[in-house]
Coordinates of C-alpha atoms in Angstrom, one line a residue:
X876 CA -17.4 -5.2 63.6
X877 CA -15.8 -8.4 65.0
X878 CA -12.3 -8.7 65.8
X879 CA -11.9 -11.6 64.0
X880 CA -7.9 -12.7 64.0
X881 CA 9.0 -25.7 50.7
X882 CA 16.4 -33.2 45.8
X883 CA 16.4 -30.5 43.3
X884 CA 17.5 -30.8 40.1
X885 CA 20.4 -28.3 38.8
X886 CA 19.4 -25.5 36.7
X887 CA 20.3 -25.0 32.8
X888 CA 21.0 -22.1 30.9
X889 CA 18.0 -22.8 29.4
X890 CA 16.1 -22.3 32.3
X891 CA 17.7 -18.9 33.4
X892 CA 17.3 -17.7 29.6
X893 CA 13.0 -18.6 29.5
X894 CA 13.1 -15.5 32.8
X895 CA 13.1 -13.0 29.6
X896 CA 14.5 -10.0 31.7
X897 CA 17.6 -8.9 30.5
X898 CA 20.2 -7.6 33.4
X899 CA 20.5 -4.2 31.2
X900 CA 16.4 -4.1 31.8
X901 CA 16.7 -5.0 35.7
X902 CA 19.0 -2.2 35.8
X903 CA 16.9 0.5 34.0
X904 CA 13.7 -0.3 35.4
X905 CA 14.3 -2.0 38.6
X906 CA 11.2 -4.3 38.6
X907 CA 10.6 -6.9 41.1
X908 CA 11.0 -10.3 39.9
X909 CA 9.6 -12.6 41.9
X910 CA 9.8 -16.8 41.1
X911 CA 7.2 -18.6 42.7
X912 CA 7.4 -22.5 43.1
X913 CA 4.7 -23.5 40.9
X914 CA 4.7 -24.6 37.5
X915 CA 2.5 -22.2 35.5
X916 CA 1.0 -18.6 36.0
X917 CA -2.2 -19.2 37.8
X918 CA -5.7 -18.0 36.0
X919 CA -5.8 -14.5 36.9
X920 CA -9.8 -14.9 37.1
X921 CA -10.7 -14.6 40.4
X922 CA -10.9 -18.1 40.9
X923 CA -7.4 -19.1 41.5
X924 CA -5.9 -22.6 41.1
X925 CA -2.4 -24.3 42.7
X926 CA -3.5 -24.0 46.4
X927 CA -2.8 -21.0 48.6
X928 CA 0.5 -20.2 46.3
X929 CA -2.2 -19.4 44.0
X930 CA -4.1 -17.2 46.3
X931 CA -1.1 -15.5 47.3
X932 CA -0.1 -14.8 43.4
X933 CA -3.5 -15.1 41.6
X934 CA -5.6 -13.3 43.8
X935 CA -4.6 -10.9 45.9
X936 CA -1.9 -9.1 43.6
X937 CA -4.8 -8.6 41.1
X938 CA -8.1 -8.7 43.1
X939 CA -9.7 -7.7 46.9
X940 CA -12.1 -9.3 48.7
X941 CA -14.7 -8.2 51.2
X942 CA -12.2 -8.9 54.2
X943 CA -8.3 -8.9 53.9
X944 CA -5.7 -10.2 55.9
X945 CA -3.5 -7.6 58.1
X946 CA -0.4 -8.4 56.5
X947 CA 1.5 -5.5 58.3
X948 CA 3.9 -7.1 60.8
X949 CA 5.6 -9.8 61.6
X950 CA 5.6 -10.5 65.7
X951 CA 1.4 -11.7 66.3
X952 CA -0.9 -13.8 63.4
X953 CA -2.2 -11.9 60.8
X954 CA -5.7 -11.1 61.7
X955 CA -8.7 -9.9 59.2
X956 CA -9.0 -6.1 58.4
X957 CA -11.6 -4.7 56.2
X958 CA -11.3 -5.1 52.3
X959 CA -14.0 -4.2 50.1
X960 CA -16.0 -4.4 52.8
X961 CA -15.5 -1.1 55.8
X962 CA -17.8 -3.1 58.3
X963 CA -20.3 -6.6 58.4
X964 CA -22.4 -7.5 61.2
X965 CA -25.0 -10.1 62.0
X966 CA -28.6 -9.2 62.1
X967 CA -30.1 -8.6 65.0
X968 CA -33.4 -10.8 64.4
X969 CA -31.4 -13.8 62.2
X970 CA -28.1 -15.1 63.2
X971 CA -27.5 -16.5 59.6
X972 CA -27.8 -13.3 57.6
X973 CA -24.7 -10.7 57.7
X974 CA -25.3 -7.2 56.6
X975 CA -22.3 -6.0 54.9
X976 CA -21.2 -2.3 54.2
X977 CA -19.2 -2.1 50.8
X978 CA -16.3 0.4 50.7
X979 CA -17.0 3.8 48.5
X980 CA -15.4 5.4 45.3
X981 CA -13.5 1.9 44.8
X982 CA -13.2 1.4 40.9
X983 CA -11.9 -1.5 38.9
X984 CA -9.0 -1.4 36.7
X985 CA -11.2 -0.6 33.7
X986 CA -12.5 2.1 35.2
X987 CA -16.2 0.9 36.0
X988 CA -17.1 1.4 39.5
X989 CA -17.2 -1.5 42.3
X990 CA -20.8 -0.9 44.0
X991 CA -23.6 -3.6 45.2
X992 CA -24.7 -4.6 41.8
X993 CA -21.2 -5.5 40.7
X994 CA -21.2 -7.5 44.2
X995 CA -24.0 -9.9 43.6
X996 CA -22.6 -10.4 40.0
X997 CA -20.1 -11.3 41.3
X998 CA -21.6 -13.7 43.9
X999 CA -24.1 -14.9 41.0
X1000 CA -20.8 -16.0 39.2
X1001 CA -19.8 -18.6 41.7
X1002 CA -23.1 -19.9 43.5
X1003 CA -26.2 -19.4 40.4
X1004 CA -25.2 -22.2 37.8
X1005 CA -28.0 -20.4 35.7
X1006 CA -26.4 -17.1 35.5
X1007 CA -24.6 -16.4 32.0
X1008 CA -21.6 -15.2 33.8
X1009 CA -21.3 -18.9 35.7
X1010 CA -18.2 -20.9 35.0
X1011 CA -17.8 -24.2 36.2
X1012 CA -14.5 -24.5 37.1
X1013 CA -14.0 -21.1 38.4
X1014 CA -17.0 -21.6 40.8
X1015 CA -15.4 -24.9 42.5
X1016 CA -12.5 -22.9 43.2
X1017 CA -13.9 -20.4 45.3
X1018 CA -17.2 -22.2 46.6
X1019 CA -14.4 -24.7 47.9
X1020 CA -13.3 -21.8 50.5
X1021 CA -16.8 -20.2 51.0
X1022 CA -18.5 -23.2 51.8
X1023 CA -21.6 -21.5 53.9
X1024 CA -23.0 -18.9 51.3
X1025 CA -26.8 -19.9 51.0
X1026 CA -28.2 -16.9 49.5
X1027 CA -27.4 -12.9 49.1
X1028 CA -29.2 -9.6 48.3
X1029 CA -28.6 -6.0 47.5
X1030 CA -29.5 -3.8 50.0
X1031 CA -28.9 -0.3 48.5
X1032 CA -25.9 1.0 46.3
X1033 CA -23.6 0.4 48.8
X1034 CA -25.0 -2.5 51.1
X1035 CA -25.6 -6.1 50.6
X1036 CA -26.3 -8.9 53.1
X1037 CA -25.4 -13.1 52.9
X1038 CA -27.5 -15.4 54.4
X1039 CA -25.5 -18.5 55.4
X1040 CA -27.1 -22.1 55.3
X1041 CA -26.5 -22.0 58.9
X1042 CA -25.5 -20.4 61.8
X1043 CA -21.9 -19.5 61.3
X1044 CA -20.0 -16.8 63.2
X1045 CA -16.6 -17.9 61.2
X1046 CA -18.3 -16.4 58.2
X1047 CA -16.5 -13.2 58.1
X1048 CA -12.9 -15.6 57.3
X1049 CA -14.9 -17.0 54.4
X1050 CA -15.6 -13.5 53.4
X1051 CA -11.7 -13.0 52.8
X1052 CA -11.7 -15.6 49.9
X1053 CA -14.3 -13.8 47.7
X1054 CA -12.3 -11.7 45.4
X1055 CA -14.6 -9.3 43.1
X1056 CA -13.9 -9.2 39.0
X1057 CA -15.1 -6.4 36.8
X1058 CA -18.7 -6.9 34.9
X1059 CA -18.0 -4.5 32.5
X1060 CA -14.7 -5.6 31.3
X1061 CA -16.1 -9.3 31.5
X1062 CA -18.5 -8.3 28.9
X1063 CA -15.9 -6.1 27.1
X1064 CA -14.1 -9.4 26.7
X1065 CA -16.8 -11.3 25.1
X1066 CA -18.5 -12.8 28.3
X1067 CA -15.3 -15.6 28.1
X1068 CA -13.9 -16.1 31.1
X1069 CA -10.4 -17.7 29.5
X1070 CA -9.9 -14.3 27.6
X1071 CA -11.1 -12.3 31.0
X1072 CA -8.1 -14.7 32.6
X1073 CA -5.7 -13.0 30.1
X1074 CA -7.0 -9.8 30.4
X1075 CA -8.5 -9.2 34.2
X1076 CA -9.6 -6.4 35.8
X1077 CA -10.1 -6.8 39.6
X1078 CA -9.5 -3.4 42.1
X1079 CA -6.3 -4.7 43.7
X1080 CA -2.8 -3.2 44.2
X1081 CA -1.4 -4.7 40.5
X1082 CA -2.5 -4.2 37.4
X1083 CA -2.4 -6.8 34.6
X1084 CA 0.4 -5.5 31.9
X1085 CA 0.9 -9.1 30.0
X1086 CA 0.8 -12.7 31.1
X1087 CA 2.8 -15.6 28.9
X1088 CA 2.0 -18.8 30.0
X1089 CA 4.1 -20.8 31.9
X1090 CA 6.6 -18.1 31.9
X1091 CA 5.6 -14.9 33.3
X1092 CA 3.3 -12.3 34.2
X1093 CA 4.0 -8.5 33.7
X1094 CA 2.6 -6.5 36.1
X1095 CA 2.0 -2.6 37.2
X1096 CA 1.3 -0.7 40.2
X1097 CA -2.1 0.4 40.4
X1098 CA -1.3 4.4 41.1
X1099 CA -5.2 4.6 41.7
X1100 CA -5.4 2.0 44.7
X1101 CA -7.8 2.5 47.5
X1102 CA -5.3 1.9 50.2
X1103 CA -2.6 4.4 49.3
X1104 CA -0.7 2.8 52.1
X1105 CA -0.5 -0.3 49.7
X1106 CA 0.5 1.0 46.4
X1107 CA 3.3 -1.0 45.6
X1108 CA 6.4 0.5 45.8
X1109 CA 7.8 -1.0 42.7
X1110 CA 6.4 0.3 39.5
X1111 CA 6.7 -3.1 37.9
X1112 CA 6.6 -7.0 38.9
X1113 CA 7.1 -10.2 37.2
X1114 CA 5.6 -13.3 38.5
X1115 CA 8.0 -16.2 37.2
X1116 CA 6.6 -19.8 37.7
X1117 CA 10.0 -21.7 38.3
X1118 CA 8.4 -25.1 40.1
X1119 CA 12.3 -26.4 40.4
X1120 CA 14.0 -25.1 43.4
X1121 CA 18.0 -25.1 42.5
X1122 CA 16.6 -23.0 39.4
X1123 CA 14.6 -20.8 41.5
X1124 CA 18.4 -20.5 43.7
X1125 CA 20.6 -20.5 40.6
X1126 CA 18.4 -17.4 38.9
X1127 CA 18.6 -15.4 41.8
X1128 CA 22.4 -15.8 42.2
X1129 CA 22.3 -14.8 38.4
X1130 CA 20.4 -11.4 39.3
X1131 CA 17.5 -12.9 37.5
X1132 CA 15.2 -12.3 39.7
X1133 CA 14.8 -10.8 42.8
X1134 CA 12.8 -13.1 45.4
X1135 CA 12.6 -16.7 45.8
X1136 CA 9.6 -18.2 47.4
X1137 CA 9.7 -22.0 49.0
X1138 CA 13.4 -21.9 49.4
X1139 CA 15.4 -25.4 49.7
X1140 CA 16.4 -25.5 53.0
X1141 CA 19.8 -26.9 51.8
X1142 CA 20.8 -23.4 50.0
X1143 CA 20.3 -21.1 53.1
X1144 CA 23.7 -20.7 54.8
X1145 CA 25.7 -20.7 51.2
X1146 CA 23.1 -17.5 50.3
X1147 CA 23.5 -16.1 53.5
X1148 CA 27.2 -16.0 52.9
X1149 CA 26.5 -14.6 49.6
X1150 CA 24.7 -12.2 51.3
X1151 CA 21.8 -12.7 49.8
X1152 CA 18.6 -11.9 52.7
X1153 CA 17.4 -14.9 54.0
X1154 CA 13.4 -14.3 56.1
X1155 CA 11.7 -16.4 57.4
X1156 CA 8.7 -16.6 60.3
X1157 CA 6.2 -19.3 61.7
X1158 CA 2.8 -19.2 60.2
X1159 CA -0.5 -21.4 60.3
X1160 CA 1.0 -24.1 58.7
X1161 CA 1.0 -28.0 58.8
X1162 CA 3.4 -30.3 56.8
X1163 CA 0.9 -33.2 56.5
X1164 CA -0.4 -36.0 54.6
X1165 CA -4.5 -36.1 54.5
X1166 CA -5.9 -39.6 54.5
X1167 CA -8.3 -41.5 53.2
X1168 CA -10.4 -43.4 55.4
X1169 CA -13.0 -44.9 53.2
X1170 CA -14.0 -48.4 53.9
X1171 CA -11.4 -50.6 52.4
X1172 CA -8.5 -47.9 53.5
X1173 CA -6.2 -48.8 56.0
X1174 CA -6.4 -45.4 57.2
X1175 CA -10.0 -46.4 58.2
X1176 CA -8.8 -48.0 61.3
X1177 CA -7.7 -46.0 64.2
X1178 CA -5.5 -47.6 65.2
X1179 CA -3.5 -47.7 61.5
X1180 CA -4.0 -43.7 61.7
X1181 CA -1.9 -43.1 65.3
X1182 CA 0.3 -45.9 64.7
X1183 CA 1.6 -43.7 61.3
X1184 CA 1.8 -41.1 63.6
X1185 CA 4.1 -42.3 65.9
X1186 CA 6.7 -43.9 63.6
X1187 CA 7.6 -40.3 62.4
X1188 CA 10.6 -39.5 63.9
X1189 CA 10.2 -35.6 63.3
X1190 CA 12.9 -33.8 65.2
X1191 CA 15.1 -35.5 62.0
X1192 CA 12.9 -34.3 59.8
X1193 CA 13.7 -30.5 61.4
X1194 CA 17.4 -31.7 61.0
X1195 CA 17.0 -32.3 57.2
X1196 CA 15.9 -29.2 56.8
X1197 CA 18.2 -27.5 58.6
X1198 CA 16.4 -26.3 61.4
X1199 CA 13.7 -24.4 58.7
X1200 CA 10.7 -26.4 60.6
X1201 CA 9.2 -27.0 64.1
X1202 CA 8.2 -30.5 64.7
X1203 CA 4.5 -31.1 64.7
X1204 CA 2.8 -31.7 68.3
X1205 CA -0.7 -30.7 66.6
X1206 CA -2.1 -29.3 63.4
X1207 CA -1.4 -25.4 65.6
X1208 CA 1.4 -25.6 68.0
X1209 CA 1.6 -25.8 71.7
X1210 CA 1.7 -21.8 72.1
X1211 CA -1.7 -21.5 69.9
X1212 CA -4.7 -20.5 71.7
X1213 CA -6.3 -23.6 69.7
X1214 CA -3.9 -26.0 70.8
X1215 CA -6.1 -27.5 74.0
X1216 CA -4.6 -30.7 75.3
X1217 CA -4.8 -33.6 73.4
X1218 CA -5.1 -37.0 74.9
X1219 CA -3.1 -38.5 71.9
X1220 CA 0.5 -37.2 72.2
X1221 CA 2.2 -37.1 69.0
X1222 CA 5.6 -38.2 69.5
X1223 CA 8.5 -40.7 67.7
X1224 CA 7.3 -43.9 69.4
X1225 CA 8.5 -46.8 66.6
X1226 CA 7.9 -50.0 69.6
X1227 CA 3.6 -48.5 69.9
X1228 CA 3.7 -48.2 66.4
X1229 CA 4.4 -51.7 66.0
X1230 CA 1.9 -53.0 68.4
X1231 CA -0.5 -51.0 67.1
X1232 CA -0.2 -51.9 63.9
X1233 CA 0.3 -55.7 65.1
X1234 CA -3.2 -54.9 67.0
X1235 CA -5.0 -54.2 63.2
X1236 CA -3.4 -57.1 61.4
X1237 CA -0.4 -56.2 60.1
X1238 CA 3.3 -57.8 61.1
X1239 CA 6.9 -57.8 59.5
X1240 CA 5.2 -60.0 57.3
X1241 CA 1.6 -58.9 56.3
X1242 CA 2.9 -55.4 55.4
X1243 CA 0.8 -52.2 54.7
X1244 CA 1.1 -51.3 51.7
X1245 CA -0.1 -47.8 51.1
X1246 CA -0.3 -44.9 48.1
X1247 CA 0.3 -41.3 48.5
X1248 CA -0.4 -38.3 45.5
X1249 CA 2.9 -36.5 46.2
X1250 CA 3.4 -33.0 44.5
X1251 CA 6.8 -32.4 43.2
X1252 CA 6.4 -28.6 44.0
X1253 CA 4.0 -26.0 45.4
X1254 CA 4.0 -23.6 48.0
X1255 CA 3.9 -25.1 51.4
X1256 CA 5.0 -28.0 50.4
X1257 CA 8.7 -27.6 51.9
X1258 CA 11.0 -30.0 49.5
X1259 CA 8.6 -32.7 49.5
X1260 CA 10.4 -35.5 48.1
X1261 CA 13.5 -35.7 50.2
X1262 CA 10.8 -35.3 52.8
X1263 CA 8.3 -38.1 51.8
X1264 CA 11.2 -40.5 51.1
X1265 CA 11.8 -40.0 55.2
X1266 CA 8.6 -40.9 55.8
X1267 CA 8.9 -43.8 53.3
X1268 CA 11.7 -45.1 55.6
X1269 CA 10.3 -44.5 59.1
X1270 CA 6.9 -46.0 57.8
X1271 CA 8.6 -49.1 57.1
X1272 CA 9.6 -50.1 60.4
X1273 CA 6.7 -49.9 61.2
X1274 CA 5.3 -52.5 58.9
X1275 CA 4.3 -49.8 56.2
X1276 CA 5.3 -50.5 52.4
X1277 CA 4.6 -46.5 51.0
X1278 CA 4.6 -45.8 47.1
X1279 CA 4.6 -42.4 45.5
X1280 CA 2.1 -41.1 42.7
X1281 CA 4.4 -37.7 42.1
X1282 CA 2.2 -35.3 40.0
X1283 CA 2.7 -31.4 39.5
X1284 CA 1.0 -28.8 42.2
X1285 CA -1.8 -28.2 40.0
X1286 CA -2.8 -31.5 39.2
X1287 CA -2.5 -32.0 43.2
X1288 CA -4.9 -29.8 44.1
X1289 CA -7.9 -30.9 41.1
X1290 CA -7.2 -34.4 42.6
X1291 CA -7.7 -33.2 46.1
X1292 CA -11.0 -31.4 45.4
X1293 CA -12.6 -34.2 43.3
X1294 CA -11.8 -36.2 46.2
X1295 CA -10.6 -39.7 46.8
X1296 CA -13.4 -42.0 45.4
X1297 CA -12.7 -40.2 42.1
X1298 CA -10.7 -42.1 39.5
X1299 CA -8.2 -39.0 39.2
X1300 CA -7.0 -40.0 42.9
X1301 CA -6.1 -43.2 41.8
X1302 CA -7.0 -45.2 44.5
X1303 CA -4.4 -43.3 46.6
X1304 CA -4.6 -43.7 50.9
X1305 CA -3.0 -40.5 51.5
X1306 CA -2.7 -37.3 50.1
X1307 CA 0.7 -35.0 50.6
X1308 CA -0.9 -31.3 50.5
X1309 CA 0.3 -29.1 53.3
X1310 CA -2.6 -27.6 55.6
X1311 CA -3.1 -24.5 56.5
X1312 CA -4.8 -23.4 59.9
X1313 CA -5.1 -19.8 60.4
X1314 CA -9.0 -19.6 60.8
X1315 CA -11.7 -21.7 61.9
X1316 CA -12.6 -22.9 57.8
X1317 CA -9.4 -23.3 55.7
X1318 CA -7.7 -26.5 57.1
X1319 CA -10.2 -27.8 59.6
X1320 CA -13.5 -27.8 57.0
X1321 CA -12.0 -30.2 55.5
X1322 CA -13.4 -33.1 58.1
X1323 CA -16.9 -32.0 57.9
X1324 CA -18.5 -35.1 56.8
X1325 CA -21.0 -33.1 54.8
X1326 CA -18.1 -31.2 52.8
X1327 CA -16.9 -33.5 50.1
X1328 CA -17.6 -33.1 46.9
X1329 CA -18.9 -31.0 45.6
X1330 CA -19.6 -29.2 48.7
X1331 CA -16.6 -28.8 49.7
X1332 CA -12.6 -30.5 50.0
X1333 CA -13.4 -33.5 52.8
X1334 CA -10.5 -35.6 50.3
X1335 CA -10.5 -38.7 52.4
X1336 CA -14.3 -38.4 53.5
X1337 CA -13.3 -38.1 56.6
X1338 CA -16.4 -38.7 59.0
X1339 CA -16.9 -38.5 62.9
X1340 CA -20.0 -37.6 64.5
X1341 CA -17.6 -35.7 67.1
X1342 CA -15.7 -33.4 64.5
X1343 CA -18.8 -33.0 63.3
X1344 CA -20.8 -31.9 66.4
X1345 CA -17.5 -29.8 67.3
X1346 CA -18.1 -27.6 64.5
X1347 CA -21.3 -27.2 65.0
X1348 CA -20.6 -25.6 68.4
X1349 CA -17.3 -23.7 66.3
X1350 CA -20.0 -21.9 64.5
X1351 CA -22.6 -20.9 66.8
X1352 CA -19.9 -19.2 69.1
X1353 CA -19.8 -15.6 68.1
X1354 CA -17.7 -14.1 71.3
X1355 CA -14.2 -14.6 70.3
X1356 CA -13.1 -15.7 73.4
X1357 CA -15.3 -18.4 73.2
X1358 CA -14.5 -19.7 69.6
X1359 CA -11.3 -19.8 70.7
X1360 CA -12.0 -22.4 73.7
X1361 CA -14.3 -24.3 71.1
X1362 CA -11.5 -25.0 68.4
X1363 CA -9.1 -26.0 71.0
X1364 CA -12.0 -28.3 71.9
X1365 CA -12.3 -29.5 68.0
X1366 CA -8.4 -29.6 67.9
X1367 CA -8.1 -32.3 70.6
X1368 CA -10.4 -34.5 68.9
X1369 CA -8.8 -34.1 65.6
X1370 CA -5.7 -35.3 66.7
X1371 CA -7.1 -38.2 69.9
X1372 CA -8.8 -39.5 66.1
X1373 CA -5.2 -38.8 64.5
X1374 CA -7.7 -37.5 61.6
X1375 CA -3.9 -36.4 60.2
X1376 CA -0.8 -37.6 59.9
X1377 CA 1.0 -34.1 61.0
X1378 CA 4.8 -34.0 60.7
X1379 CA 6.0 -30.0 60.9
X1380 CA 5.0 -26.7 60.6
X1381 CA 7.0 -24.8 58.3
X1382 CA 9.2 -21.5 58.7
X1383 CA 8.5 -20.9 55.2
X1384 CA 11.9 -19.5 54.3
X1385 CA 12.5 -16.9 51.1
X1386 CA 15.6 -15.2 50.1
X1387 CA 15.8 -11.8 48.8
X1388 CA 18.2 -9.8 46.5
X1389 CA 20.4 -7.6 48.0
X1390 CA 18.6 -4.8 45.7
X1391 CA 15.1 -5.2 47.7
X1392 CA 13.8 -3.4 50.7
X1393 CA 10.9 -3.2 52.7
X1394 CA 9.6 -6.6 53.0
X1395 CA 8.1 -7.5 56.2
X1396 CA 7.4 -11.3 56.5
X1397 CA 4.2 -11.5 57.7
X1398 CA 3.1 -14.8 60.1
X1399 CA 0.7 -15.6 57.1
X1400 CA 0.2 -18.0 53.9
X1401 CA -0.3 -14.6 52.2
X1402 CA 2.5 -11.5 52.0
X1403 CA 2.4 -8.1 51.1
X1404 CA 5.1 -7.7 47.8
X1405 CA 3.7 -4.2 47.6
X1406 CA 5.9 -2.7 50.3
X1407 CA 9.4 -3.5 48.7
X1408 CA 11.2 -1.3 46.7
X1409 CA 14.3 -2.4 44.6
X1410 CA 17.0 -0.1 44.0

């Protein structure tokens, strides 16, 4: 098997009353409460929505896939480990088909047992639009992420293989966003996916007690869990969308709830002082806003794309958040194995930027005027509107006029997949969705010129015959060693093509209740919530 490797508004009564936990049930039953940043549970389906917050939340509390992240410590990046699959390898006589070994005696929650056949149902649901258990919707969500599934097979009971479309020796991180839902309880639910969504049965950690929408999902610990390492200590959790962050700050110093995820920046020393546990850690993680370089977008030109660059002045961005960020010298930083050596160095530069930008066209005078679809909330995205309002204002001196299309997580996300041609971006030259980079698909698929939609998230149709090539060689290097030399390679031509405009990477702080214990912080987009106990 291959060793693969957050200007808030102030919170009302109101809001602290819609949490529905009174503090005389906190103190019988000790749940965990946990308040994530977006605005609505996401579909518990298998297919889940709001970005990676939703994969934290909407997937992995409820459902496995094949591979899983090692979420078990907090000093190196969280590597793959085996999920429902124990071991895959490539076959010997054709490099694009992986022969995958399915873990044994794993059931659903209903009951009904996870085997081969309820594996290719499960594949059949996202990639055969012909099979009755297809849903539209759901399938974008995860073919997104799983971008080189071509075809699959049963092997035996317990064996399956994947052929990919191509050669593709990343295909075991792809593997890690294919969660597995139960047939029988899908047809026990009427073959409807929305009531499945209300009702799911996956084989992860949690089981679904109730979920009221935009308000809260009631969960249980799965005492039956394959991994009795990760049965979660707390018998019950509650999954609290609170998008605002001084309400997410001002329930927790109620006793409302017990975790904060994508914590203002602002609030850390006062918690601290509270006592309250402050955590945070580095992680793959780019602060960034994707661009659009369609003919007829200034982000087209080259020389528009590295001038934005360097009129960020990002060691004051790291001051306004109060040291809760590393300034961005890549998409990885300078320590990752990935980072090369760019030729482009991204720096605060505001007298290049100008003569750049006075190289394209543009002056004090013939300004750039540019859109960006800003979420209001969502996790990664740090507090992004003090944040985008400092990059309206370093912009500007450099002959840059920026306008905001704000718009909630969700909505974000459906605009970034339709990509920006599509009327739902609104014409927009720049997209504010943080990217991550922890393996060689999520975050640097998304400038393979082939992977727009529908195919994949290429937003800004981003298209160099270089990227392209690049990943190419990405995929056809099997020895990790070598992959590793090849995406540094792909890294410096990302950023000599300043394909991004990269600002920081994220510490992605969270504050804890006094009351919880246990939690590791793992160098990850995803966490393991089943190690705390509350008492």
């Amino acid at each position: 098997m291959m060793d693969i490797r957050r200007r808030s508004l102030l919170a009302t009564p109101a809001i602290i009353t819609s949490l529905g936990a009174s503090e005389a049930e906190a103190q019988s039953a000790q749940p965990l409460r946990i308040a994530m940043s977006i605005g609505d549970v996401p579909r518990l389906w298998g297919g889940p929505e709001a970005g990676f917050e939703g994969v934290r939340f909407g997937s992995y509390f409820v459902y496995d896939s094949l591979t899983l992240w090692d979420l078990s410590r907090d000093d190196a990046p969280s590597g793959l480990r085996p999920g429902l699959a124990t071991s895959w390898r490539v076959d010997e006589g054709n490099q694009r088909r992986w022969i995958i070994e399915l873990r044994q005696g794993v059931k659903f929650h209903d009951g009904s047992p996870f085997d081969a056949d309820a594996a290719i149902w499960n594949l059949e649901s996202i990639f055969n639009s012909n099979a009755p258990q297809f849903e539209g919707t759901r399938s974008g969500l995860v073919r997104g992420r799983a971008t080189s599934v071509g075809s699959y097979e049963k092997l035996d009971t317990h064996r399956i293989a994947i052929t990919t479309r191509e050669v593709d020796a990343t295909f075991p991180f792809q593997m890690a966003f294919l969660w597995f839902a139960s047939p029988s309880h899908w047809q026990a639910m009427g073959g409807d996916w929305q009531r499945f969504a209300m009702n799911p049965s996956g084989t992860g950690p949690y089981k679904v007690v109730s979920i009221t929408p935009r308000q809260r999902a009631d969960l249980e610990a799965n005492r039956d869990y394959w991994d009795e390492r990760r049965i979660p200590k707390a018998p019950r959790t509650a999954l609290l969308p609170i998008p605002d962050g001084a309400a997410r700050v001002a329930a927790l110093r109620a006793g409302q709830i017990d975790v904060v995820e994508s914590l203002p920046t602002d609030t850390i020393a006062s918690l601290r002082a509270a006592r309250f546990q402050i955590v945070q850690n580095s992680y793959p993680h780019i602060w960034a806003w994707r661009l659009n370089v369609t003919e007829g977008s200034p982000f087209a030109d080259l020389r528009v794309r590295q001038a934005a660059n360097l009129a960020i002045n990002r060691e004051e961005m790291v001051a306004l958040l109060s040291g809760a960020a590393l300034p961005a010298r890549g998409k990885v930083t300078p320590e990752d194995p990935w980072f090369g050596n760019p030729g482009f160095r991204l720096r605060h530069d505001l007298a290049e930027a100008r003569r750049l930008m006075t190289a394209a066209g543009y002056s004090a005078t013939r300004r750039c005027a540019i859109s960006v679809i800003m979420p209001v909330s969502g996790g990664g995205q740090m507090v992004p509107q003090p944040m985008n309002e400092a990059m309206q204002a370093g912009l500007r001196e450099a002959f840059f006029d920026v306008s905001f299309l704000p718009v909630d997580f969700a909505t974000a996300i459906n605009q970034m997949r339709a990509g920006a041609r599509d009327p739902a971006s609104r014409g927009a030259h720049a997209i504010n969705v943080a990217i991550p980079s922890m393996e060689p698909n999520t975050g640097w698929l998304i400038y393979d010129s082939q992977l727009s939609n529908p195919r994949g998230i290429n937003w800004g149709y981003y298209n160099s015959p270089a990227v392209d090539g690049q990943l190419r060689v990405v995929r056809n290097s099997f020895e990790p060693a070598e992959q590793a030399r090849q995406m540094a390679r792909l890294h410096n031509i990302l950023i000599e093509e300043a394909a991004l405009l990269a600002v920081v990477h994220d510490l992605n702080p969270r504050a804890l209740s006094p009351r919880c214990r246990g939690f590791v912080q793992a160098r990850s987009w995803f966490q393991d919530y089943t190690q705390i106990s509350v008492g």
